[in-house]
PDB file of C-alpha atoms in Angstrom:
ATOM      1  CA  MET E   1      80.055  32.772 126.092  1.00 46.00           C
ATOM      2  CA  ALA E   2      78.789  36.343 126.264  1.00 45.00           C
ATOM      3  CA  GLU E   3      82.360  37.587 126.684  1.00 51.00           C
ATOM      4  CA  ALA E   4      83.488  35.548 123.689  1.00 48.00           C
ATOM      5  CA  LEU E   5      80.698  36.988 121.532  1.00 46.00           C
ATOM      6  CA  LEU E   6      81.605  40.523 122.611  1.00 45.00           C
ATOM      7  CA  THR E   7      85.265  39.971 121.755  1.00 51.00           C
ATOM      8  CA  ARG E   8      84.315  38.588 118.339  1.00 52.00           C
ATOM      9  CA  THR E   9      81.973  41.423 117.459  1.00 50.00           C
ATOM     10  CA  ALA E  10      84.297  44.225 118.689  1.00 49.00           C
ATOM     11  CA  PRO E  11      86.665  44.129 115.679  1.00 50.00           C
ATOM     12  CA  ALA E  12      83.682  44.132 113.366  1.00 48.00           C
ATOM     13  CA  ARG E  13      82.266  47.217 115.068  1.00 48.00           C
ATOM     14  CA  ARG E  14      85.621  48.956 114.864  1.00 48.00           C
ATOM     15  CA  SER E  15      85.921  48.133 111.175  1.00 46.00           C
ATOM     16  CA  VAL E  16      82.418  49.426 110.538  1.00 47.00           C
ATOM     17  CA  GLY E  17      83.317  52.647 112.369  1.00 47.00           C
ATOM     18  CA  ARG E  18      86.513  53.092 110.329  1.00 47.00           C
ATOM     19  CA  ALA E  19      84.824  52.851 106.930  1.00 47.00           C
ATOM     20  CA  PRO E  20      83.163  56.296 106.954  1.00 51.00           C
ATOM     21  CA  ARG E  21      86.322  57.955 108.243  1.00 56.00           C
ATOM     22  CA  SER E  22      88.494  56.347 105.581  1.00 79.00           C
ATOM     23  CA  ARG E  23      85.988  57.308 102.878  1.00 80.00           C
ATOM     24  CA  GLU E  24      85.974  60.913 104.098  1.00 82.00           C
ATOM     25  CA  ALA E  25      89.764  60.915 104.102  1.00 83.00           C
ATOM     26  CA  ARG E  26      89.846  59.637 100.525  1.00 82.00           C
ATOM     27  CA  LEU E  27      87.323  62.254  99.428  1.00 83.00           C
ATOM     28  CA  HIS E  28      89.336  64.970 101.147  1.00 82.00           C
ATOM     29  CA  LEU E  29      92.542  63.771  99.495  1.00 85.00           C
ATOM     30  CA  ALA E  30      90.834  63.675  96.103  1.00 86.00           C
ATOM     31  CA  GLY E  31      89.524  67.196  96.605  1.00 87.00           C
ATOM     32  CA  VAL E  32      93.003  68.456  97.532  1.00 88.00           C
ATOM     33  CA  ILE E  33      94.504  66.800  94.453  1.00 91.00           C
ATOM     34  CA  VAL E  34      91.845  68.282  92.156  1.00 91.00           C
ATOM     35  CA  LEU E  35      92.350  71.718  93.709  1.00 91.00           C
ATOM     36  CA  HIS E  36      96.117  71.581  93.191  1.00 92.00           C
ATOM     37  CA  VAL E  37      95.692  70.394  89.596  1.00 92.00           C
ATOM     38  CA  VAL E  38      93.320  73.302  88.868  1.00 93.00           C
ATOM     39  CA  ILE E  39      95.740  75.781  90.492  1.00 92.00           C
ATOM     40  CA  ILE E  40      98.679  74.409  88.479  1.00 92.00           C
ATOM     41  CA  ILE E  41      96.703  74.600  85.221  1.00 92.00           C
ATOM     42  CA  GLY E  42      95.651  78.167  86.031  1.00 90.00           C
ATOM     43  CA  ALA E  43      99.241  79.140  86.874  1.00 87.00           C
ATOM     44  CA  ILE E  44     100.486  77.698  83.575  1.00 87.00           C
ATOM     45  CA  ALA E  45      97.743  79.531  81.664  1.00 88.00           C
ATOM     46  CA  MET E  46      98.673  82.803  83.385  1.00 86.00           C
ATOM     47  CA  PHE E  47     102.422  82.375  82.911  1.00 84.00           C
ATOM     48  CA  PHE E  48     102.331  81.165  79.279  1.00 85.00           C
ATOM     49  CA  PRO E  49     101.813  84.639  77.682  1.00 83.00           C
ATOM     50  CA  PHE E  50     104.828  85.976  79.568  1.00 84.00           C
ATOM     51  CA  LEU E  51     106.846  82.909  78.561  1.00 85.00           C
ATOM     52  CA  TRP E  52     105.769  83.399  74.946  1.00 84.00           C
ATOM     53  CA  THR E  53     106.873  87.032  75.135  1.00 84.00           C
ATOM     54  CA  ILE E  54     110.327  86.029  76.412  1.00 86.00           C
ATOM     55  CA  ILE E  55     110.729  83.331  73.750  1.00 86.00           C
ATOM     56  CA  THR E  56     109.672  85.733  70.977  1.00 84.00           C
ATOM     57  CA  SER E  57     112.132  88.367  72.243  1.00 84.00           C
ATOM     58  CA  ILE E  58     115.103  85.968  71.920  1.00 85.00           C
ATOM     59  CA  THR E  59     113.994  84.523  68.556  1.00 82.00           C
ATOM     60  CA  PRO E  60     115.591  86.525  65.702  1.00 80.00           C
ATOM     61  CA  GLY E  61     113.076  87.571  63.077  1.00 74.00           C
ATOM     62  CA  ALA E  62     110.135  86.225  65.068  1.00 71.00           C
ATOM     63  CA  SER E  63     106.618  86.767  63.783  1.00 70.00           C
ATOM     64  CA  LEU E  64     103.231  86.583  65.468  1.00 67.00           C
ATOM     65  CA  THR E  65     101.741  84.695  62.523  1.00 65.00           C
ATOM     66  CA  THR E  66     103.535  81.524  63.624  1.00 66.00           C
ATOM     67  CA  THR E  67     103.870  80.117  67.104  1.00 66.00           C
ATOM     68  CA  PRO E  68     107.516  80.245  68.219  1.00 64.00           C
ATOM     69  CA  ALA E  69     109.182  77.062  69.392  1.00 70.00           C
ATOM     70  CA  LEU E  70     109.427  76.675  73.143  1.00 74.00           C
ATOM     71  CA  ILE E  71     113.160  76.140  72.676  1.00 75.00           C
ATOM     72  CA  PRO E  72     114.466  78.522  69.958  1.00 75.00           C
ATOM     73  CA  LYS E  73     117.039  77.080  67.584  1.00 77.00           C
ATOM     74  CA  ASN E  74     119.272  80.147  67.517  1.00 79.00           C
ATOM     75  CA  PRO E  75     118.411  82.224  70.588  1.00 81.00           C
ATOM     76  CA  SER E  76     119.878  85.697  70.614  1.00 81.00           C
ATOM     77  CA  LEU E  77     119.776  88.843  72.725  1.00 84.00           C
ATOM     78  CA  GLY E  78     120.166  91.013  69.651  1.00 83.00           C
ATOM     79  CA  ALA E  79     116.661  92.433  70.069  1.00 84.00           C
ATOM     80  CA  TYR E  80     117.566  93.783  73.510  1.00 87.00           C
ATOM     81  CA  GLU E  81     120.780  95.269  72.108  1.00 86.00           C
ATOM     82  CA  ARG E  82     118.921  97.031  69.296  1.00 85.00           C
ATOM     83  CA  LEU E  83     116.332  98.228  71.788  1.00 84.00           C
ATOM     84  CA  PHE E  84     118.913 100.152  73.824  1.00 86.00           C
ATOM     85  CA  VAL E  85     121.413 101.024  71.079  1.00 83.00           C
ATOM     86  CA  GLU E  86     119.201 102.141  68.218  1.00 80.00           C
ATOM     87  CA  ARG E  87     116.622 103.839  70.460  1.00 80.00           C
ATOM     88  CA  PRO E  88     116.910 105.971  73.626  1.00 83.00           C
ATOM     89  CA  PHE E  89     115.186 103.274  75.648  1.00 86.00           C
ATOM     90  CA  GLY E  90     117.346 103.836  78.722  1.00 87.00           C
ATOM     91  CA  GLN E  91     116.164 107.457  78.926  1.00 90.00           C
ATOM     92  CA  VAL E  92     112.576 106.320  78.429  1.00 91.00           C
ATOM     93  CA  ILE E  93     112.838 103.919  81.377  1.00 91.00           C
ATOM     94  CA  LEU E  94     114.333 106.661  83.557  1.00 93.00           C
ATOM     95  CA  ASN E  95     111.467 108.979  82.598  1.00 93.00           C
ATOM     96  CA  SER E  96     108.868 106.398  83.576  1.00 93.00           C
ATOM     97  CA  LEU E  97     110.659 105.581  86.830  1.00 93.00           C
ATOM     98  CA  LEU E  98     110.859 109.280  87.736  1.00 94.00           C
ATOM     99  CA  LEU E  99     107.157 109.870  87.116  1.00 94.00           C
ATOM    100  CA  ALA E 100     106.173 106.653  88.909  1.00 93.00           C
ATOM    101  CA  PHE E 101     108.277 107.400  92.008  1.00 94.00           C
ATOM    102  CA  ILE E 102     107.019 110.984  92.309  1.00 95.00           C
ATOM    103  CA  THR E 103     103.394 109.946  91.759  1.00 95.00           C
ATOM    104  CA  THR E 104     103.650 107.183  94.343  1.00 94.00           C
ATOM    105  CA  ALA E 105     105.316 109.374  96.968  1.00 95.00           C
ATOM    106  CA  VAL E 106     102.827 112.228  96.584  1.00 95.00           C
ATOM    107  CA  GLN E 107      99.830 109.894  96.591  1.00 95.00           C
ATOM    108  CA  LEU E 108     101.054 108.336  99.834  1.00 94.00           C
ATOM    109  CA  VAL E 109     101.100 111.776 101.464  1.00 95.00           C
ATOM    110  CA  THR E 110      97.809 113.093 100.088  1.00 94.00           C
ATOM    111  CA  SER E 111      95.868 109.841 100.495  1.00 94.00           C
ATOM    112  CA  SER E 112      97.052 109.119 104.034  1.00 94.00           C
ATOM    113  CA  THR E 113      96.398 112.636 105.334  1.00 94.00           C
ATOM    114  CA  ALA E 114      92.977 112.856 103.677  1.00 93.00           C
ATOM    115  CA  ALA E 115      92.074 109.375 104.919  1.00 93.00           C
ATOM    116  CA  TYR E 116      93.036 110.389 108.462  1.00 94.00           C
ATOM    117  CA  ALA E 117      90.834 113.454 108.200  1.00 92.00           C
ATOM    118  CA  PHE E 118      87.842 111.454 106.976  1.00 92.00           C
ATOM    119  CA  SER E 119      88.343 108.791 109.648  1.00 90.00           C
ATOM    120  CA  ARG E 120      89.435 110.693 112.742  1.00 90.00           C
ATOM    121  CA  LEU E 121      88.367 114.351 112.276  1.00 89.00           C
ATOM    122  CA  PRO E 122      84.557 114.483 112.134  1.00 85.00           C
ATOM    123  CA  PHE E 123      83.010 117.544 110.534  1.00 85.00           C
ATOM    124  CA  ARG E 124      79.593 118.541 109.245  1.00 87.00           C
ATOM    125  CA  GLY E 125      78.721 116.847 105.982  1.00 85.00           C
ATOM    126  CA  GLN E 126      81.639 114.423 106.239  1.00 86.00           C
ATOM    127  CA  ASN E 127      79.820 111.458 104.699  1.00 87.00           C
ATOM    128  CA  VAL E 128      78.421 113.604 101.894  1.00 90.00           C
ATOM    129  CA  VAL E 129      81.844 114.967 100.985  1.00 89.00           C
ATOM    130  CA  PHE E 130      83.362 111.496 101.122  1.00 90.00           C
ATOM    131  CA  GLY E 131      80.587 110.089  98.952  1.00 89.00           C
ATOM    132  CA  VAL E 132      81.005 112.839  96.369  1.00 89.00           C
ATOM    133  CA  TYR E 133      84.734 112.259  96.354  1.00 86.00           C
ATOM    134  CA  LEU E 134      84.260 108.537  95.792  1.00 87.00           C
ATOM    135  CA  ALA E 135      81.823 109.281  92.983  1.00 89.00           C
ATOM    136  CA  THR E 136      84.720 110.775  91.017  1.00 87.00           C
ATOM    137  CA  MET E 137      86.024 107.227  90.591  1.00 86.00           C
ATOM    138  CA  MET E 138      83.162 106.626  88.143  1.00 87.00           C
ATOM    139  CA  ILE E 139      84.312 109.432  85.827  1.00 86.00           C
ATOM    140  CA  PRO E 140      86.655 108.022  83.150  1.00 85.00           C
ATOM    141  CA  LEU E 141      89.826 109.857  82.229  1.00 83.00           C
ATOM    142  CA  GLN E 142      88.647 110.268  78.634  1.00 84.00           C
ATOM    143  CA  VAL E 143      85.923 112.646  79.829  1.00 87.00           C
ATOM    144  CA  LEU E 144      88.468 114.846  81.630  1.00 87.00           C
ATOM    145  CA  ILE E 145      91.096 114.977  78.882  1.00 90.00           C
ATOM    146  CA  VAL E 146      89.860 118.175  77.197  1.00 89.00           C
ATOM    147  CA  PRO E 147      89.247 120.230  80.402  1.00 90.00           C
ATOM    148  CA  LEU E 148      92.605 119.175  81.834  1.00 90.00           C
ATOM    149  CA  PHE E 149      94.377 119.956  78.562  1.00 90.00           C
ATOM    150  CA  VAL E 150      92.830 123.441  78.392  1.00 91.00           C
ATOM    151  CA  GLU E 151      93.682 124.111  82.021  1.00 90.00           C
ATOM    152  CA  LEU E 152      97.311 123.032  81.664  1.00 90.00           C
ATOM    153  CA  LYS E 153      97.652 125.039  78.452  1.00 90.00           C
ATOM    154  CA  ALA E 154      96.439 128.129  80.282  1.00 92.00           C
ATOM    155  CA  PHE E 155      99.114 127.619  82.938  1.00 90.00           C
ATOM    156  CA  GLY E 156     101.810 126.836  80.371  1.00 89.00           C
ATOM    157  CA  LEU E 157     102.412 123.321  81.694  1.00 89.00           C
ATOM    158  CA  LEU E 158     102.076 121.365  78.456  1.00 90.00           C
ATOM    159  CA  ASP E 159     105.079 119.216  77.522  1.00 90.00           C
ATOM    160  CA  THR E 160     106.371 119.295  81.102  1.00 91.00           C
ATOM    161  CA  TYR E 161     106.660 116.634  83.771  1.00 91.00           C
ATOM    162  CA  LEU E 162     104.690 118.826  86.190  1.00 92.00           C
ATOM    163  CA  GLY E 163     101.772 118.894  83.766  1.00 90.00           C
ATOM    164  CA  ALA E 164     101.864 115.108  83.483  1.00 91.00           C
ATOM    165  CA  LEU E 165     102.068 114.705  87.261  1.00 92.00           C
ATOM    166  CA  LEU E 166      99.484 117.187  88.587  1.00 91.00           C
ATOM    167  CA  PRO E 167      96.328 115.140  87.797  1.00 90.00           C
ATOM    168  CA  THR E 168      97.855 112.078  89.477  1.00 90.00           C
ATOM    169  CA  PHE E 169      98.722 113.652  92.831  1.00 91.00           C
ATOM    170  CA  ALA E 170      95.402 112.708  94.475  1.00 88.00           C
ATOM    171  CA  THR E 171      93.320 109.579  94.024  1.00 90.00           C
ATOM    172  CA  ALA E 172      89.925 108.686  95.442  1.00 90.00           C
ATOM    173  CA  PHE E 173      90.833 105.004  95.497  1.00 91.00           C
ATOM    174  CA  GLY E 174      93.882 105.632  97.674  1.00 92.00           C
ATOM    175  CA  ILE E 175      91.871 107.705 100.156  1.00 93.00           C
ATOM    176  CA  PHE E 176      89.171 105.032 100.322  1.00 92.00           C
ATOM    177  CA  LEU E 177      91.729 102.255 100.803  1.00 90.00           C
ATOM    178  CA  LEU E 178      93.601 104.013 103.607  1.00 92.00           C
ATOM    179  CA  ARG E 179      90.416 105.258 105.287  1.00 92.00           C
ATOM    180  CA  GLN E 180      89.161 101.689 105.532  1.00 90.00           C
ATOM    181  CA  ALA E 181      92.504 100.646 107.024  1.00 90.00           C
ATOM    182  CA  ILE E 182      92.515 103.514 109.547  1.00 92.00           C
ATOM    183  CA  ASN E 183      88.996 102.576 110.625  1.00 91.00           C
ATOM    184  CA  GLN E 184      90.398  99.204 111.690  1.00 89.00           C
ATOM    185  CA  VAL E 185      92.837 100.851 114.126  1.00 90.00           C
ATOM    186  CA  PRO E 186      91.262 100.966 117.613  1.00 90.00           C
ATOM    187  CA  ARG E 187      90.323 104.475 118.695  1.00 89.00           C
ATOM    188  CA  GLU E 188      91.463 103.629 122.219  1.00 90.00           C
ATOM    189  CA  LEU E 189      95.042 104.063 120.994  1.00 88.00           C
ATOM    190  CA  ASP E 190      94.203 107.618 119.926  1.00 87.00           C
ATOM    191  CA  GLU E 191      92.584 108.355 123.281  1.00 87.00           C
ATOM    192  CA  ALA E 192      95.566 106.993 125.201  1.00 89.00           C
ATOM    193  CA  ALA E 193      97.945 109.114 123.139  1.00 88.00           C
ATOM    194  CA  THR E 194      95.753 112.185 123.644  1.00 89.00           C
ATOM    195  CA  ILE E 195      95.871 111.674 127.416  1.00 88.00           C
ATOM    196  CA  ASP E 196      99.673 111.605 127.163  1.00 85.00           C
ATOM    197  CA  GLY E 197      99.536 114.974 125.431  1.00 86.00           C
ATOM    198  CA  ALA E 198      99.931 113.869 121.811  1.00 85.00           C
ATOM    199  CA  GLY E 199      98.404 115.958 119.049  1.00 87.00           C
ATOM    200  CA  HIS E 200      96.989 114.885 115.725  1.00 87.00           C
ATOM    201  CA  PHE E 201     100.374 114.942 113.972  1.00 90.00           C
ATOM    202  CA  ARG E 202     101.976 112.687 116.583  1.00 91.00           C
ATOM    203  CA  ILE E 203      98.988 110.330 116.575  1.00 91.00           C
ATOM    204  CA  PHE E 204      99.069 110.190 112.786  1.00 92.00           C
ATOM    205  CA  THR E 205     102.797 109.517 112.497  1.00 90.00           C
ATOM    206  CA  GLY E 206     103.319 107.414 115.610  1.00 90.00           C
ATOM    207  CA  ILE E 207     100.144 105.336 115.809  1.00 90.00           C
ATOM    208  CA  ILE E 208      98.162 105.374 112.586  1.00 92.00           C
ATOM    209  CA  LEU E 209     100.913 104.984 109.972  1.00 91.00           C
ATOM    210  CA  PRO E 210     102.716 102.061 111.675  1.00 90.00           C
ATOM    211  CA  ASN E 211      99.406 100.196 111.971  1.00 90.00           C
ATOM    212  CA  ILE E 212      98.381 100.591 108.330  1.00 90.00           C
ATOM    213  CA  ARG E 213     101.651  99.568 106.675  1.00 88.00           C
ATOM    214  CA  PRO E 214     100.009  96.748 104.663  1.00 86.00           C
ATOM    215  CA  ALA E 215      97.510  99.217 103.194  1.00 89.00           C
ATOM    216  CA  LEU E 216     100.312 101.677 102.446  1.00 91.00           C
ATOM    217  CA  ALA E 217     102.224  98.943 100.620  1.00 87.00           C
ATOM    218  CA  THR E 218      99.093  98.132  98.650  1.00 87.00           C
ATOM    219  CA  LEU E 219      98.731 101.764  97.630  1.00 91.00           C
ATOM    220  CA  VAL E 220     102.403 101.842  96.604  1.00 90.00           C
ATOM    221  CA  VAL E 221     101.848  98.923  94.224  1.00 88.00           C
ATOM    222  CA  PHE E 222      98.652 100.354  92.719  1.00 89.00           C
ATOM    223  CA  ALA E 223     100.038 103.894  92.387  1.00 92.00           C
ATOM    224  CA  PHE E 224     103.317 102.767  90.855  1.00 92.00           C
ATOM    225  CA  MET E 225     101.544 100.391  88.490  1.00 90.00           C
ATOM    226  CA  GLY E 226      99.045 103.045  87.429  1.00 91.00           C
ATOM    227  CA  SER E 227     101.779 105.563  86.628  1.00 92.00           C
ATOM    228  CA  TRP E 228     104.062 102.979  84.999  1.00 92.00           C
ATOM    229  CA  ASN E 229     101.310 101.773  82.648  1.00 90.00           C
ATOM    230  CA  SER E 230      99.734 105.178  81.973  1.00 91.00           C
ATOM    231  CA  PHE E 231      99.475 105.832  78.239  1.00 90.00           C
ATOM    232  CA  LEU E 232      96.712 108.254  77.293  1.00 89.00           C
ATOM    233  CA  TRP E 233      97.530 111.219  79.528  1.00 91.00           C
ATOM    234  CA  PRO E 234     101.322 111.231  78.908  1.00 91.00           C
ATOM    235  CA  LEU E 235     100.579 110.858  75.191  1.00 90.00           C
ATOM    236  CA  VAL E 236      98.457 114.033  75.286  1.00 90.00           C
ATOM    237  CA  VAL E 237     100.734 116.128  77.502  1.00 92.00           C
ATOM    238  CA  LEU E 238     104.295 115.026  76.694  1.00 90.00           C
ATOM    239  CA  ARG E 239     105.198 115.832  73.095  1.00 86.00           C
ATOM    240  CA  SER E 240     109.006 115.977  73.163  1.00 87.00           C
ATOM    241  CA  PRO E 241     110.726 112.657  72.347  1.00 85.00           C
ATOM    242  CA  GLU E 242     113.147 113.069  75.259  1.00 87.00           C
ATOM    243  CA  LEU E 243     110.189 113.231  77.689  1.00 89.00           C
ATOM    244  CA  GLN E 244     108.443 110.094  76.429  1.00 88.00           C
ATOM    245  CA  THR E 245     107.401 107.391  78.871  1.00 91.00           C
ATOM    246  CA  LEU E 246     107.644 103.647  78.420  1.00 90.00           C
ATOM    247  CA  PRO E 247     104.106 102.885  77.131  1.00 90.00           C
ATOM    248  CA  ILE E 248     104.428 105.600  74.466  1.00 90.00           C
ATOM    249  CA  ALA E 249     107.838 104.284  73.410  1.00 88.00           C
ATOM    250  CA  LEU E 250     106.472 100.732  73.186  1.00 86.00           C
ATOM    251  CA  ALA E 251     103.638 101.918  70.961  1.00 84.00           C
ATOM    252  CA  GLY E 252     106.192 103.649  68.745  1.00 82.00           C
ATOM    253  CA  LEU E 253     108.055 100.387  68.165  1.00 80.00           C
ATOM    254  CA  GLN E 254     105.213  99.042  66.035  1.00 77.00           C
ATOM    255  CA  GLY E 255     105.449 100.254  62.444  1.00 67.00           C
ATOM    256  CA  GLN E 256     102.574 100.980  60.090  1.00 49.00           C
ATOM    257  CA  TYR E 257     103.451  98.236  57.614  1.00 48.00           C
ATOM    258  CA  THR E 258     106.169  96.106  59.182  1.00 59.00           C
ATOM    259  CA  SER E 259     107.107  95.448  62.801  1.00 72.00           C
ATOM    260  CA  GLN E 260     110.138  93.873  64.439  1.00 79.00           C
ATOM    261  CA  TRP E 261     108.265  91.691  66.871  1.00 81.00           C
ATOM    262  CA  ASP E 262     111.373  90.448  68.617  1.00 82.00           C
ATOM    263  CA  VAL E 263     112.283  94.056  69.494  1.00 85.00           C
ATOM    264  CA  ILE E 264     108.701  94.835  70.542  1.00 85.00           C
ATOM    265  CA  MET E 265     108.598  91.778  72.797  1.00 86.00           C
ATOM    266  CA  ALA E 266     111.990  92.688  74.244  1.00 87.00           C
ATOM    267  CA  GLY E 267     110.563  96.077  75.182  1.00 87.00           C
ATOM    268  CA  SER E 268     107.532  94.360  76.716  1.00 87.00           C
ATOM    269  CA  VAL E 269     109.744  92.131  78.846  1.00 89.00           C
ATOM    270  CA  VAL E 270     111.741  95.142  80.047  1.00 88.00           C
ATOM    271  CA  SER E 271     108.503  96.966  80.929  1.00 88.00           C
ATOM    272  CA  VAL E 272     107.139  94.030  82.923  1.00 87.00           C
ATOM    273  CA  LEU E 273     110.212  93.298  85.036  1.00 86.00           C
ATOM    274  CA  PRO E 274     110.001  96.317  87.420  1.00 85.00           C
ATOM    275  CA  MET E 275     106.334  95.697  88.151  1.00 82.00           C
ATOM    276  CA  LEU E 276     106.975  91.988  88.676  1.00 82.00           C
ATOM    277  CA  ALA E 277     109.799  92.699  91.107  1.00 83.00           C
ATOM    278  CA  LEU E 278     107.698  95.258  92.999  1.00 82.00           C
ATOM    279  CA  TYR E 279     104.734  92.909  93.334  1.00 78.00           C
ATOM    280  CA  VAL E 280     106.870  89.954  94.445  1.00 79.00           C
ATOM    281  CA  PHE E 281     108.469  92.167  97.097  1.00 78.00           C
ATOM    282  CA  ALA E 282     105.158  93.589  98.361  1.00 73.00           C
ATOM    283  CA  GLN E 283     102.890  90.574  97.763  1.00 73.00           C
ATOM    284  CA  LYS E 284     102.443  89.748 101.459  1.00 72.00           C
ATOM    285  CA  TYR E 285     101.569  93.343 102.326  1.00 69.00           C
ATOM    286  CA  VAL E 286      99.183  93.658  99.389  1.00 67.00           C
ATOM    287  CA  ILE E 287      97.178  90.640 100.540  1.00 70.00           C
ATOM    288  CA  GLN E 288      97.079  91.938 104.113  1.00 66.00           C
ATOM    289  CA  GLY E 289      96.109  95.418 102.995  1.00 58.00           C
ATOM    290  CA  VAL E 290      93.252  94.259 100.791  1.00 59.00           C
ATOM    291  CA  ALA E 291      91.980  91.907 103.516  1.00 59.00           C
ATOM    292  CA  SER E 292      92.103  94.538 106.261  1.00 56.00           C
ATOM    293  CA  SER E 293      90.495  97.246 104.134  1.00 51.00           C
ATOM    294  CA  GLY E 294      87.368  95.190 103.460  1.00 49.00           C
ATOM    295  CA  LEU E 295      87.782  95.162  99.671  1.00 47.00           C
ATOM    296  CA  LYS E 296      86.271  92.240  97.783  1.00 45.00           C
TER     297      LYS E 296
END
């Protein structure tokens, strides 16, 4: 009889033991569903302004006073045609691409070499110098506009690409980002290379740079984006219409009394596409670079 009682109570015990696990599984599933719903809603909220911009750009005679239909009745690419035919928008895009590529390339060189010096070449007062350099990040560009303008005027660099580029060749953020990444590279690799007879240049190019590629890709995205979206400094320095950059040209599309919003939105779409393509290409490296550098 004892065996019969044990066999009868065993399924009950197993069922009692399953209840908490099944409840935890249901709670976990509910949490996953809620999380995905929140992510989808957030993605739609983030993507809707860009979608609205595209719809407005293909809606002839669109206005911001009324919400455009999600499916335009008579969609047209006439706004894009007027953008490139009636205005030198192709030249404007080339100007912005030229400045962005040069700024990005120079910042990669200056930031990586300075970061290597701060990380691997100790000198007296190193932390003080690095702290002072980082403190420059708290100085807004508006405070430096007048001194930079006077300095460039003295050197005769106003209304030139070199004058627009010089203040962007070095960035405290890039040095900080790459220094944090270099600090993550084990120093034992440097010591092993030194034993093999390698100097600082070989260590920098053969060991450090290959190990901080995610941080370099992150700097590429930030530097390119900063130059591509720069408005105030090119507006002050570049006065000739043939030297205008994309943000200045976009601001010029808006009239004082009337504005062709379909053309303005077409220009906005064109300005967003290069940055979107760059970020999609470098997204994986950006996430790795930010994670390895310790940024929050």
